[in-house]
Short mmCIF file of C-alpha atoms in Angstrom, two decimals:
data_model
loop_
_atom_site.label_atom_id
_atom_site.label_comp_id
_atom_site.label_asym_id
_atom_site.label_seq_id
_atom_site.Cartn_x
_atom_site.Cartn_y
_atom_site.Cartn_z
CA UNK A 8 258.17 174.69 125.99
CA UNK A 9 258.87 176.38 128.90
CA UNK A 10 262.95 175.90 129.90
CA UNK A 11 263.55 174.74 133.06
CA UNK A 12 265.46 177.30 135.58
CA UNK A 13 269.32 176.23 135.73
CA UNK A 14 270.32 174.12 137.88
CA UNK A 15 267.35 172.01 138.44
CA UNK A 16 266.60 168.44 137.93
CA UNK A 17 264.06 167.35 135.89
CA UNK A 18 261.46 164.83 137.48
CA UNK A 19 261.58 160.93 137.24
CA UNK A 20 258.04 160.18 137.07
CA UNK A 21 259.32 163.00 134.00
CA UNK A 22 260.46 160.00 132.48
CA UNK A 23 258.80 157.36 132.40
CA UNK A 24 257.53 156.34 129.20
CA UNK A 25 253.07 156.69 128.91
CA UNK A 26 250.97 153.73 130.01
CA UNK A 27 248.65 151.81 128.64
CA UNK A 28 245.78 152.79 130.16
CA UNK A 29 246.71 156.15 129.37
CA UNK A 30 246.44 154.47 125.39
CA UNK A 31 243.31 152.55 126.10
CA UNK A 32 240.85 152.37 123.73
CA UNK A 33 237.73 152.60 126.25
CA UNK A 34 238.67 155.50 127.27
CA UNK A 35 236.63 158.81 126.39
CA UNK A 36 238.53 161.04 124.27
CA UNK A 37 239.08 164.66 126.32
CA UNK A 38 236.19 166.81 126.10
CA UNK A 39 233.79 163.68 126.39
CA UNK A 40 232.28 163.46 129.72
CA UNK A 41 232.15 159.63 130.57
CA UNK A 42 228.96 157.84 130.78
CA UNK A 43 226.79 156.90 134.08
CA UNK A 44 227.41 153.29 135.65
CA UNK A 45 224.33 150.60 135.13
CA UNK A 46 221.81 150.80 138.03
CA UNK A 47 223.15 147.76 139.06
CA UNK A 48 226.86 149.31 140.28
CA UNK A 49 224.67 151.80 141.93
CA UNK A 50 224.95 150.93 146.11
CA UNK A 51 221.25 151.47 147.41
CA UNK A 52 219.84 150.88 150.57
CA UNK A 53 216.47 149.66 151.24
CA UNK A 54 215.18 152.10 153.67
CA UNK A 55 216.16 154.92 151.49
CA UNK A 56 213.60 157.82 151.52
CA UNK A 57 212.45 157.26 147.61
CA UNK A 58 212.63 160.38 145.01
CA UNK A 59 210.34 162.81 145.73
CA UNK A 60 209.44 162.33 149.48
CA UNK A 61 210.47 164.65 151.89
CA UNK A 62 211.70 163.19 155.47
CA UNK A 63 209.65 163.64 158.90
CA UNK A 64 210.45 166.67 160.05
CA UNK A 65 212.35 167.26 163.65
CA UNK A 66 210.91 166.09 166.73
CA UNK A 67 208.81 168.49 168.59
CA UNK A 68 210.37 170.12 171.58
CA UNK A 69 208.93 168.72 175.40
CA UNK A 70 206.21 171.33 176.29
CA UNK A 71 205.02 172.11 172.25
CA UNK A 72 200.80 172.14 171.80
CA UNK A 73 201.47 170.28 168.58
CA UNK A 74 203.96 167.35 169.85
CA UNK A 75 202.13 164.04 171.33
CA UNK A 76 200.56 163.09 174.83
CA UNK A 77 203.57 161.42 176.60
CA UNK A 78 201.23 158.01 177.46
CA UNK A 79 200.36 157.88 173.59
CA UNK A 80 202.25 155.22 171.43
CA UNK A 81 202.02 154.91 167.40
CA UNK A 82 201.98 151.02 168.17
CA UNK A 83 199.40 151.19 170.26
CA UNK A 84 196.42 154.08 168.80
CA UNK A 85 192.91 152.55 167.11
CA UNK A 86 192.94 151.75 164.06
CA UNK A 87 191.74 154.40 161.88
CA UNK A 88 188.91 153.34 159.47
CA UNK A 89 187.99 154.60 155.96
CA UNK A 90 185.21 152.94 153.66
CA UNK A 91 186.30 152.48 150.66
CA UNK A 92 183.91 154.78 149.29
CA UNK A 93 185.62 156.97 150.82
CA UNK A 94 184.05 159.90 153.66
CA UNK A 95 181.01 161.49 151.26
CA UNK A 96 181.11 165.03 151.16
CA UNK A 97 178.11 166.80 152.44
CA UNK A 98 176.36 169.46 149.38
CA UNK A 99 173.48 171.55 151.01
CA UNK A 100 170.59 172.70 148.65
CA UNK A 101 170.08 176.48 147.80
CA UNK A 102 166.36 175.64 147.18
CA UNK A 103 165.95 174.93 150.78
CA UNK A 104 164.66 177.26 154.18
CA UNK A 105 168.16 178.27 155.54
CA UNK A 106 167.18 177.41 158.92
CA UNK A 107 167.02 173.62 157.82
CA UNK A 108 170.24 174.41 156.25
CA UNK A 109 172.19 176.03 159.25
CA UNK A 110 170.52 173.79 161.22
CA UNK A 111 172.12 170.98 159.20
CA UNK A 112 175.27 172.66 159.40
CA UNK A 113 175.32 172.39 163.22
CA UNK A 114 173.92 169.16 163.38
CA UNK A 115 177.09 168.23 161.26
CA UNK A 116 181.12 167.77 162.72
CA UNK A 117 183.22 170.71 161.79
CA UNK A 118 185.12 168.77 159.48
CA UNK A 119 182.32 167.32 157.33
CA UNK A 120 181.25 170.73 157.03
CA UNK A 121 180.46 172.01 153.23
CA UNK A 122 183.14 175.24 152.39
CA UNK A 123 180.70 177.99 151.72
CA UNK A 124 178.29 178.44 149.69
CA UNK A 125 179.82 181.78 148.22
CA UNK A 126 183.49 182.10 149.17
CA UNK A 127 185.34 185.02 148.88
CA UNK A 128 188.10 185.63 145.94
CA UNK A 129 192.70 186.11 147.37
CA UNK A 130 191.98 188.79 146.36
CA UNK A 131 189.26 189.70 148.48
CA UNK A 132 189.66 190.87 152.54
CA UNK A 133 186.64 189.88 154.04
CA UNK A 134 185.40 192.06 157.31
CA UNK A 135 186.06 192.54 159.91
CA UNK A 136 185.58 188.87 162.83
CA UNK A 137 185.13 190.99 165.47
CA UNK A 138 183.01 193.17 164.30
CA UNK A 139 181.26 190.35 162.67
CA UNK A 140 180.75 188.48 165.93
CA UNK A 141 179.41 191.60 167.67
CA UNK A 142 176.68 191.66 164.32
CA UNK A 143 175.86 188.18 165.59
CA UNK A 144 176.04 187.95 168.98
CA UNK A 145 173.58 191.23 169.17
CA UNK A 146 171.18 190.01 166.65
CA UNK A 147 170.69 186.48 168.71
CA UNK A 148 170.79 188.00 171.43
CA UNK A 149 167.72 190.13 170.57
CA UNK A 150 165.74 187.12 169.47
CA UNK A 151 166.68 184.63 172.51
CA UNK A 152 164.56 188.00 174.15
CA UNK A 153 162.04 187.69 172.18
CA UNK A 154 161.15 183.96 172.92
CA UNK A 155 162.91 182.60 170.66
CA UNK A 156 163.85 178.36 170.99
CA UNK A 157 167.49 177.51 171.33
CA UNK A 158 168.28 175.54 168.54
CA UNK A 159 166.84 178.60 165.64
CA UNK A 160 169.56 181.26 167.83
CA UNK A 161 172.17 179.06 166.82
CA UNK A 162 170.62 178.67 162.95
CA UNK A 163 170.72 182.36 162.77
CA UNK A 164 173.57 183.26 164.26
CA UNK A 165 175.25 180.43 161.77
CA UNK A 166 173.97 181.87 159.56
CA UNK A 167 175.62 185.25 160.12
CA UNK A 168 179.06 184.03 161.12
CA UNK A 169 178.57 181.80 157.40
CA UNK A 170 177.32 184.14 155.34
CA UNK A 171 180.46 186.70 156.17
CA UNK A 172 183.00 183.63 156.13
CA UNK A 173 183.48 182.85 158.88
CA UNK A 174 182.72 178.93 157.95
CA UNK A 175 185.07 177.86 161.01
CA UNK A 176 183.15 179.38 164.18
CA UNK A 177 180.49 177.35 166.87
CA UNK A 178 178.01 179.40 169.02
CA UNK A 179 176.86 178.72 172.06
CA UNK A 180 173.06 179.44 173.51
CA UNK A 181 172.54 179.06 176.89
CA UNK A 182 169.19 180.55 179.36
CA UNK A 183 171.49 183.93 179.96
CA UNK A 184 174.60 183.09 177.96
CA UNK A 185 174.63 183.55 173.92
CA UNK A 186 179.04 182.32 173.49
CA UNK A 187 180.43 182.01 169.91
CA UNK A 188 184.16 181.19 168.52
CA UNK A 189 185.79 181.71 165.63
CA UNK A 190 188.86 179.83 165.43
CA UNK A 191 191.19 180.46 161.52
CA UNK A 192 192.29 177.14 161.30
CA UNK A 193 194.10 174.66 163.36
CA UNK A 194 197.16 176.61 164.29
CA UNK A 195 195.10 180.02 164.65
CA UNK A 196 194.32 181.72 168.00
CA UNK A 197 190.37 181.47 168.02
CA UNK A 198 188.44 184.27 168.60
CA UNK A 199 185.90 184.17 171.51
CA UNK A 200 183.12 186.59 172.49
CA UNK A 201 179.81 186.54 174.66
CA UNK A 202 176.46 188.09 175.09
CA UNK A 203 174.51 188.27 178.35
CA UNK A 204 171.06 188.74 177.52
CA UNK A 205 169.61 190.99 180.97
CA UNK A 206 165.28 191.77 179.32
CA UNK A 207 163.04 190.19 177.94
CA UNK A 208 160.54 191.13 176.08
CA UNK A 209 158.14 190.05 173.73
CA UNK A 210 157.57 191.64 170.86
CA UNK A 211 156.61 189.35 167.80
CA UNK A 212 156.97 192.24 165.14
CA UNK A 213 160.61 193.60 166.21
CA UNK A 214 160.77 189.48 165.89
CA UNK A 215 159.55 189.23 161.89
CA UNK A 216 162.35 192.54 160.77
CA UNK A 217 164.94 190.15 162.36
CA UNK A 218 163.89 188.30 161.21
CA UNK A 219 164.35 189.72 157.74
CA UNK A 220 166.87 190.93 158.36
CA UNK A 221 168.78 187.05 158.64
CA UNK A 222 167.57 186.63 155.28
CA UNK A 223 168.63 188.65 152.81
CA UNK A 224 172.25 188.54 155.20
CA UNK A 225 171.79 184.64 154.91
CA UNK A 226 171.31 185.83 150.58
CA UNK A 227 174.89 188.04 150.30
CA UNK A 228 172.76 191.55 149.74
CA UNK A 229 173.66 193.42 153.30
CA UNK A 230 177.06 194.43 154.52
CA UNK A 231 178.40 194.69 157.98
CA UNK A 232 177.50 198.29 158.60
CA UNK A 233 174.45 197.98 157.24
CA UNK A 234 173.06 195.18 158.85
CA UNK A 235 174.12 197.33 162.43
CA UNK A 236 171.79 200.10 160.31
CA UNK A 237 169.45 198.15 159.54
CA UNK A 238 169.39 196.32 163.41
CA UNK A 239 169.40 200.06 165.02
CA UNK A 240 166.04 200.58 163.15
CA UNK A 241 164.71 197.37 164.63
CA UNK A 242 165.52 198.54 168.40
CA UNK A 243 164.22 201.98 168.73
CA UNK A 244 160.58 200.55 166.77
CA UNK A 245 158.20 201.49 168.86
CA UNK A 246 155.62 199.01 169.57
CA UNK A 247 152.33 198.44 167.01
CA UNK A 248 150.27 198.48 169.96
CA UNK A 249 149.95 201.19 172.86
CA UNK A 250 149.48 200.44 177.20
CA UNK A 251 145.94 201.02 176.77
CA UNK A 252 144.96 198.57 173.72
CA UNK A 253 146.89 196.45 175.67
CA UNK A 254 144.85 196.65 178.64
CA UNK A 255 141.74 196.49 176.51
CA UNK A 256 143.15 193.01 174.96
CA UNK A 257 143.94 191.59 177.93
CA UNK A 258 139.89 192.86 178.96
CA UNK A 259 138.47 191.49 176.36
CA UNK A 260 140.69 188.01 176.25
CA UNK A 261 140.09 186.69 179.14
CA UNK A 262 135.83 187.56 178.13
CA UNK A 263 136.41 185.59 175.86
CA UNK A 264 137.51 182.96 178.23
CA UNK A 265 134.02 183.29 179.60
CA UNK A 266 132.49 182.60 177.52
CA UNK A 267 134.04 179.79 176.24
CA UNK A 268 133.86 178.10 179.42
CA UNK A 269 129.60 178.88 179.41
CA UNK A 270 129.49 182.19 180.95
CA UNK A 271 126.34 184.77 178.71
CA UNK A 272 127.47 188.90 178.02
CA UNK A 273 127.44 189.72 181.42
CA UNK A 274 130.05 187.62 182.46
CA UNK A 275 132.63 188.92 179.35
CA UNK A 276 132.11 192.53 181.01
CA UNK A 277 132.19 191.58 184.48
CA UNK A 278 135.27 189.15 183.09
CA UNK A 279 137.58 191.71 181.55
CA UNK A 280 136.52 194.22 184.20
CA UNK A 281 138.46 191.94 186.25
CA UNK A 282 141.16 190.88 184.51
CA UNK A 283 141.26 195.17 183.17
CA UNK A 284 141.84 195.47 186.80
CA UNK A 285 144.70 193.38 187.72
CA UNK A 286 146.93 194.02 184.36
CA UNK A 287 146.78 197.20 185.94
CA UNK A 288 148.31 196.97 188.39
CA UNK A 289 151.04 194.19 187.08
CA UNK A 290 151.98 197.49 184.42
CA UNK A 291 151.71 200.31 188.92
CA UNK A 292 154.23 196.95 189.83
CA UNK A 293 156.45 196.75 187.20
CA UNK A 294 156.76 200.56 186.57
CA UNK A 295 158.26 200.08 190.28
CA UNK A 296 161.02 197.28 190.11
CA UNK A 297 158.89 194.56 191.18
CA UNK A 298 159.46 190.63 190.33
CA UNK A 299 158.10 189.84 187.48
CA UNK A 300 156.61 186.84 190.28
CA UNK A 301 155.03 189.49 192.01
CA UNK A 302 153.06 191.03 188.81
CA UNK A 303 151.78 187.79 187.98
CA UNK A 304 150.49 187.49 191.51
CA UNK A 305 148.82 190.58 192.17
CA UNK A 306 147.55 190.58 188.59
CA UNK A 307 146.12 186.69 188.87
CA UNK A 308 144.37 188.35 191.94
CA UNK A 309 141.59 191.21 190.86
CA UNK A 310 139.93 187.55 188.56
CA UNK A 311 139.36 185.95 191.28
CA UNK A 312 138.43 188.66 193.89
CA UNK A 313 135.51 189.25 191.19
CA UNK A 314 134.27 185.83 190.55
CA UNK A 315 134.34 186.02 195.21
CA UNK A 316 132.19 188.82 195.22
CA UNK A 317 129.68 187.17 192.77
CA UNK A 318 128.67 184.85 194.98
CA UNK A 319 128.63 186.87 197.83
CA UNK A 320 125.55 188.49 196.02
CA UNK A 321 124.62 184.21 195.29
CA UNK A 322 123.46 186.11 191.84
CA UNK A 323 122.66 183.40 188.45
CA UNK A 324 126.25 184.40 187.21
CA UNK A 325 129.50 181.23 186.02
CA UNK A 326 131.87 183.40 188.69
CA UNK A 327 133.90 180.06 187.78
CA UNK A 328 133.61 181.53 183.97
CA UNK A 329 134.97 184.54 185.25
CA UNK A 330 138.19 183.68 187.46
CA UNK A 331 139.05 181.17 185.08
CA UNK A 332 138.59 184.03 182.21
CA UNK A 333 141.39 185.73 184.27
CA UNK A 334 143.55 182.51 184.31
CA UNK A 335 143.83 182.27 180.51
CA UNK A 336 145.47 185.92 180.38
CA UNK A 337 148.18 185.08 182.65
CA UNK A 338 149.43 181.22 181.98
CA UNK A 339 153.10 181.14 180.34
CA UNK A 340 152.08 178.84 177.49
CA UNK A 341 154.66 180.67 175.01
CA UNK A 342 157.32 180.71 177.59
CA UNK A 343 156.05 176.28 177.96
CA UNK A 344 156.17 175.69 174.67
CA UNK A 345 159.44 176.87 174.75
CA UNK A 346 161.18 175.45 177.61
CA UNK A 347 159.79 171.76 176.05
CA UNK A 348 160.88 172.53 172.72
CA UNK A 349 164.40 173.51 173.80
CA UNK A 350 164.44 169.41 175.71
CA UNK A 351 162.96 167.75 172.28
CA UNK A 352 166.54 169.22 170.80
CA UNK A 353 168.92 168.64 173.73
CA UNK A 354 168.79 172.02 175.36
CA UNK A 355 168.47 170.46 178.58
CA UNK A 356 170.29 173.80 180.44
CA UNK A 357 168.16 175.95 178.57
CA UNK A 358 165.28 174.35 178.69
CA UNK A 359 165.42 173.29 182.82
CA UNK A 360 165.72 176.70 183.44
CA UNK A 361 163.26 178.55 180.55
CA UNK A 362 161.15 174.83 183.24
CA UNK A 363 161.23 176.35 186.45
CA UNK A 364 160.98 180.40 185.03
CA UNK A 365 157.76 178.67 184.25
CA UNK A 366 157.02 177.06 187.25
CA UNK A 367 158.02 180.11 189.21
CA UNK A 368 154.62 182.05 187.55
CA UNK A 369 152.65 179.17 187.86
CA UNK A 370 153.17 179.08 192.04
CA UNK A 371 152.72 183.03 191.43
CA UNK A 372 149.49 182.83 190.00
CA UNK A 373 148.58 179.83 191.66
CA UNK A 374 149.18 182.46 195.26
CA UNK A 375 147.79 184.81 193.72
CA UNK A 376 144.15 183.31 193.62
CA UNK A 377 145.10 180.75 196.20
CA UNK A 378 144.69 183.99 199.15
CA UNK A 379 141.80 184.96 197.38
CA UNK A 380 140.09 181.92 197.51
CA UNK A 381 141.80 181.25 201.25
CA UNK A 382 139.76 184.75 202.38
CA UNK A 383 136.29 183.90 200.28
CA UNK A 384 136.15 180.32 202.29
CA UNK A 385 136.99 181.67 205.79
CA UNK A 386 133.53 184.59 204.76
CA UNK A 387 131.54 181.93 204.67
CA UNK A 388 131.14 181.68 200.20
CA UNK A 389 130.32 178.61 198.45
CA UNK A 390 132.27 177.83 196.09
CA UNK A 391 130.81 175.04 194.17
CA UNK A 392 134.38 173.80 192.45
CA UNK A 393 132.21 171.37 190.23
CA UNK A 394 130.78 174.68 188.00
CA UNK A 395 134.02 175.01 186.89
CA UNK A 396 134.03 170.74 184.62
CA UNK A 397 130.56 171.82 183.74
CA UNK A 398 131.13 171.06 179.57
CA UNK A 399 128.60 173.64 177.74
CA UNK A 400 127.66 173.24 173.78
CA UNK A 401 127.28 176.02 172.01
CA UNK A 402 129.45 174.89 168.51
CA UNK A 403 129.17 178.87 166.50
CA UNK A 404 129.12 180.69 169.54
CA UNK A 405 132.33 178.94 171.40
CA UNK A 406 133.74 178.94 167.90
CA UNK A 407 134.10 182.25 167.92
CA UNK A 408 135.40 183.24 171.46
CA UNK A 409 138.34 181.11 170.57
CA UNK A 410 138.75 182.94 167.72
CA UNK A 411 138.17 185.98 168.87
CA UNK A 412 141.08 184.96 171.98
CA UNK A 413 143.50 183.57 169.49
CA UNK A 414 143.09 188.20 167.69
CA UNK A 415 143.51 189.47 171.29
CA UNK A 416 146.21 187.08 172.19
CA UNK A 417 147.80 188.20 169.34
CA UNK A 418 148.01 191.99 170.42
CA UNK A 419 148.85 191.57 173.95
CA UNK A 420 151.79 189.24 171.92
CA UNK A 421 152.60 192.78 170.05
CA UNK A 422 152.33 190.92 166.36
CA UNK A 423 151.98 192.55 163.48
CA UNK A 424 149.00 193.32 162.01
CA UNK A 425 149.45 191.29 158.60
CA UNK A 426 149.33 188.24 161.39
CA UNK A 427 146.91 188.55 163.31
CA UNK A 428 144.33 186.96 161.09
CA UNK A 429 145.90 183.56 160.10
CA UNK A 430 147.18 183.36 164.18
CA UNK A 431 142.98 183.95 164.54
CA UNK A 432 141.63 181.48 161.64
CA UNK A 433 144.74 179.12 163.49
CA UNK A 434 143.46 179.55 166.64
CA UNK A 435 139.52 178.20 166.01
CA UNK A 436 140.56 175.40 163.59
CA UNK A 437 142.37 174.58 167.01
CA UNK A 438 139.43 175.04 169.04
CA UNK A 439 136.90 172.80 166.86
CA UNK A 440 139.63 169.89 167.27
CA UNK A 441 139.84 170.05 170.44
CA UNK A 442 136.15 170.60 170.44
CA UNK A 443 135.56 167.43 168.31
CA UNK A 444 137.27 164.95 170.58
CA UNK A 445 136.76 165.92 174.44
CA UNK A 446 133.54 166.81 173.86
CA UNK A 447 131.33 165.74 171.09
CA UNK A 448 133.59 162.58 171.45
CA UNK A 449 133.50 162.80 174.96
CA UNK A 450 137.09 161.66 173.93
CA UNK A 451 140.36 162.13 177.01
CA UNK A 452 141.44 165.98 177.25
CA UNK A 453 145.16 165.71 176.65
CA UNK A 454 144.92 163.21 173.51
CA UNK A 455 142.65 166.10 172.16
CA UNK A 456 144.43 168.64 173.47
CA UNK A 457 147.97 166.89 171.39
CA UNK A 458 146.05 166.63 168.44
CA UNK A 459 144.69 170.13 168.12
CA UNK A 460 148.34 171.23 168.86
CA UNK A 461 150.12 169.96 166.28
CA UNK A 462 147.71 170.38 163.70
CA UNK A 463 148.35 174.58 165.19
CA UNK A 464 152.49 174.23 164.76
CA UNK A 465 151.75 172.10 161.65
CA UNK A 466 149.88 174.87 159.80
CA UNK A 467 152.34 177.31 161.52
CA UNK A 468 155.82 176.25 160.26
CA UNK A 469 154.74 176.08 156.76
CA UNK A 470 152.69 178.85 157.61
CA UNK A 471 156.07 180.52 158.73
CA UNK A 472 158.98 178.91 156.15
CA UNK A 473 156.32 180.47 152.69
CA UNK A 474 156.54 184.23 154.49
CA UNK A 475 160.62 183.62 155.60
CA UNK A 476 160.12 184.29 159.42
CA UNK A 477 159.08 183.21 163.07
CA UNK A 478 156.73 180.78 163.42
CA UNK A 479 156.30 182.14 167.22
CA UNK A 480 153.43 184.51 165.76
CA UNK A 481 151.50 181.69 163.91
CA UNK A 482 151.38 179.13 167.42
CA UNK A 483 151.43 181.38 170.31
CA UNK A 484 148.03 182.95 170.40
CA UNK A 485 146.53 179.72 168.33
CA UNK A 486 147.77 178.06 171.51
CA UNK A 487 145.37 179.84 173.46
CA UNK A 488 142.41 178.42 173.71
CA UNK A 489 143.59 175.02 174.62
CA UNK A 490 145.56 176.57 177.57
CA UNK A 491 144.37 174.15 180.80
CA UNK A 492 142.65 177.58 182.71
CA UNK A 493 139.71 175.25 183.65
CA UNK A 494 141.81 172.76 185.75
CA UNK A 495 144.17 175.48 187.46
CA UNK A 496 141.54 176.93 188.93
CA UNK A 497 139.81 173.86 189.41
CA UNK A 498 142.60 172.92 191.89
CA UNK A 499 143.67 176.10 193.13
CA UNK A 500 140.03 176.32 194.37
CA UNK A 501 139.99 172.19 195.86
CA UNK A 502 143.25 173.58 197.99
CA UNK A 503 141.48 176.36 199.64
CA UNK A 504 138.90 174.25 200.06
CA UNK A 505 141.34 171.43 202.02
CA UNK A 506 140.74 168.77 200.14
CA UNK A 507 144.86 168.46 199.44
CA UNK A 508 144.23 165.41 196.66
CA UNK A 509 141.72 166.27 195.12
CA UNK A 510 143.77 169.73 194.54
CA UNK A 511 146.66 168.59 193.32
CA UNK A 512 145.65 165.91 191.93
CA UNK A 513 143.53 169.06 188.58
CA UNK A 514 147.86 170.73 189.37
CA UNK A 515 148.44 167.63 187.72
CA UNK A 516 146.12 167.88 184.95
CA UNK A 517 147.07 170.92 184.79
CA UNK A 518 150.42 170.60 183.78
CA UNK A 519 149.66 167.09 181.89
CA UNK A 520 147.39 169.27 179.05
CA UNK A 521 150.53 172.28 179.49
CA UNK A 522 153.07 169.67 178.05
CA UNK A 523 150.86 167.86 175.89
CA UNK A 524 150.71 171.70 173.80
CA UNK A 525 154.38 172.12 173.61
CA UNK A 526 154.51 168.60 172.94
CA UNK A 527 151.99 168.61 170.46
CA UNK A 528 153.19 172.59 168.93
CA UNK A 529 156.86 170.74 168.54
CA UNK A 530 155.90 167.82 166.79
CA UNK A 531 153.62 169.84 164.41
CA UNK A 532 156.93 171.87 163.27
CA UNK A 533 158.86 168.64 162.57
CA UNK A 534 156.13 166.96 160.91
CA UNK A 535 155.97 170.94 158.53
CA UNK A 536 159.72 170.07 157.49
CA UNK A 537 158.62 166.96 156.39
CA UNK A 538 156.70 168.51 153.86
CA UNK A 539 159.58 171.00 153.20
CA UNK A 540 162.29 170.52 151.07
CA UNK A 541 165.89 168.95 152.33
CA UNK A 542 168.38 170.02 152.38
CA UNK A 543 170.54 167.14 150.51
CA UNK A 544 170.63 163.38 150.48
CA UNK A 545 174.30 163.82 151.97
CA UNK A 546 173.37 166.10 154.33
CA UNK A 547 170.18 164.76 156.18
CA UNK A 548 169.11 166.55 159.80
CA UNK A 549 170.84 164.14 161.77
CA UNK A 550 169.26 164.10 165.33
CA UNK A 551 171.29 163.75 168.39
CA UNK A 552 172.66 160.26 170.15
CA UNK A 553 173.69 162.22 173.02
CA UNK A 554 171.23 160.26 175.39
CA UNK A 555 171.58 156.62 173.33
CA UNK A 556 172.83 153.83 175.20
CA UNK A 557 175.53 152.86 172.57
#
């Protein structure tokens, strides 16, 4: 006991005896925790948050990017509907061609696109984003400059980004501008890069090499550094055919076209001479830096001048076949097919620009031929437009001429020697189909052209998918015998003789034939995809609904 200091008084409370509560039998002994009160005695509120549920985040400050707009009201928001079976998960088959898989991805909303097929590990750093975007734009530039359609270029660009782990990217292709945007997540800043196409050239050998590089990148077998090295080699590679070979091919093409229209051996050589003179003049204008409009104008004049000379000499040859043969080497069938393809796939800006380009080239050809024919009429040349439409049936000769025309057309397009044979055979089949409908059965020329072009697109797309390359080398040269050279010459000649109604009607027919070629090729390519393995049942290729009324 502690002794109290002297003089201190005792506390009255200390003298009270212990109460009954202190001696209660329900009081827990010392050292024992009291039990928790029953759950019924807990004061709870129906507005209290259940355990495990975090409270709502604080309201964003005014001006924040994550704050809802002032005009938004949660009470008046539109109802969100989720199907009972949920949103289906899209899965792409790896056995389908990469072009179809990437085209399917592009036609899906960003939120519904599946994750990359080969995602990186968490501890593995991917390639730098700016470097991948620059590589993508450089490859897309080669494809667009080589004549590929806008949708195919976008699919290729998307495949490159996705192969290197950039799955949230959006490529955009117009006639002269390539752009791509990558956003890692919804809260990260997007990265955008673009590139302008300054020059366009026709080299299908280079195009095939680019597609081979794309296939290797899509198989995750090429690093960005290796892809840059191979891309530099593709750019440095020389054209497979020298300039003199291209001039000779232009002459042989014109000669074969003249034989296709009823000419003989002499007409063949005369038409070849006129086309080679036009080709050399076009090369001269190109070396002087003149635009392509004037190159086409100058190239169309020598064949017309040679045909007029035959008329003035009163020979028994067919001057119309000479002039028409020269036109076959100038009509921009490749650009026309690409323009119509872009329009059918929803790229209306690019399609409009390409159609305008085709229109300029077509006007240049008409002006060049019309200038020569107008002078010929002033000098008293008796040009008979009906001769241009006179059909001559020589099946075996015409089939051989059509195949020679396709082979030389392939040389002008700088195709590799491995693709020339198939393009030649494809063009021969197209001419047989056309002649069977239009000549033998006296059917519509437009319908015959569309059917023949559809078969060209079908066979070309199938063989291109088999070799995992572009379909242009197998299609463009094969449509050479179907080009509307005769209708173009007939319309120009009627205008030169002041028969404007007949002339414009014939030019309209030429335009209809050209559109039939382009639509037939595109339809044949779409039919070819029906024979290919689909990317997946849940990821069927969706058509654009931008022009639907609902």
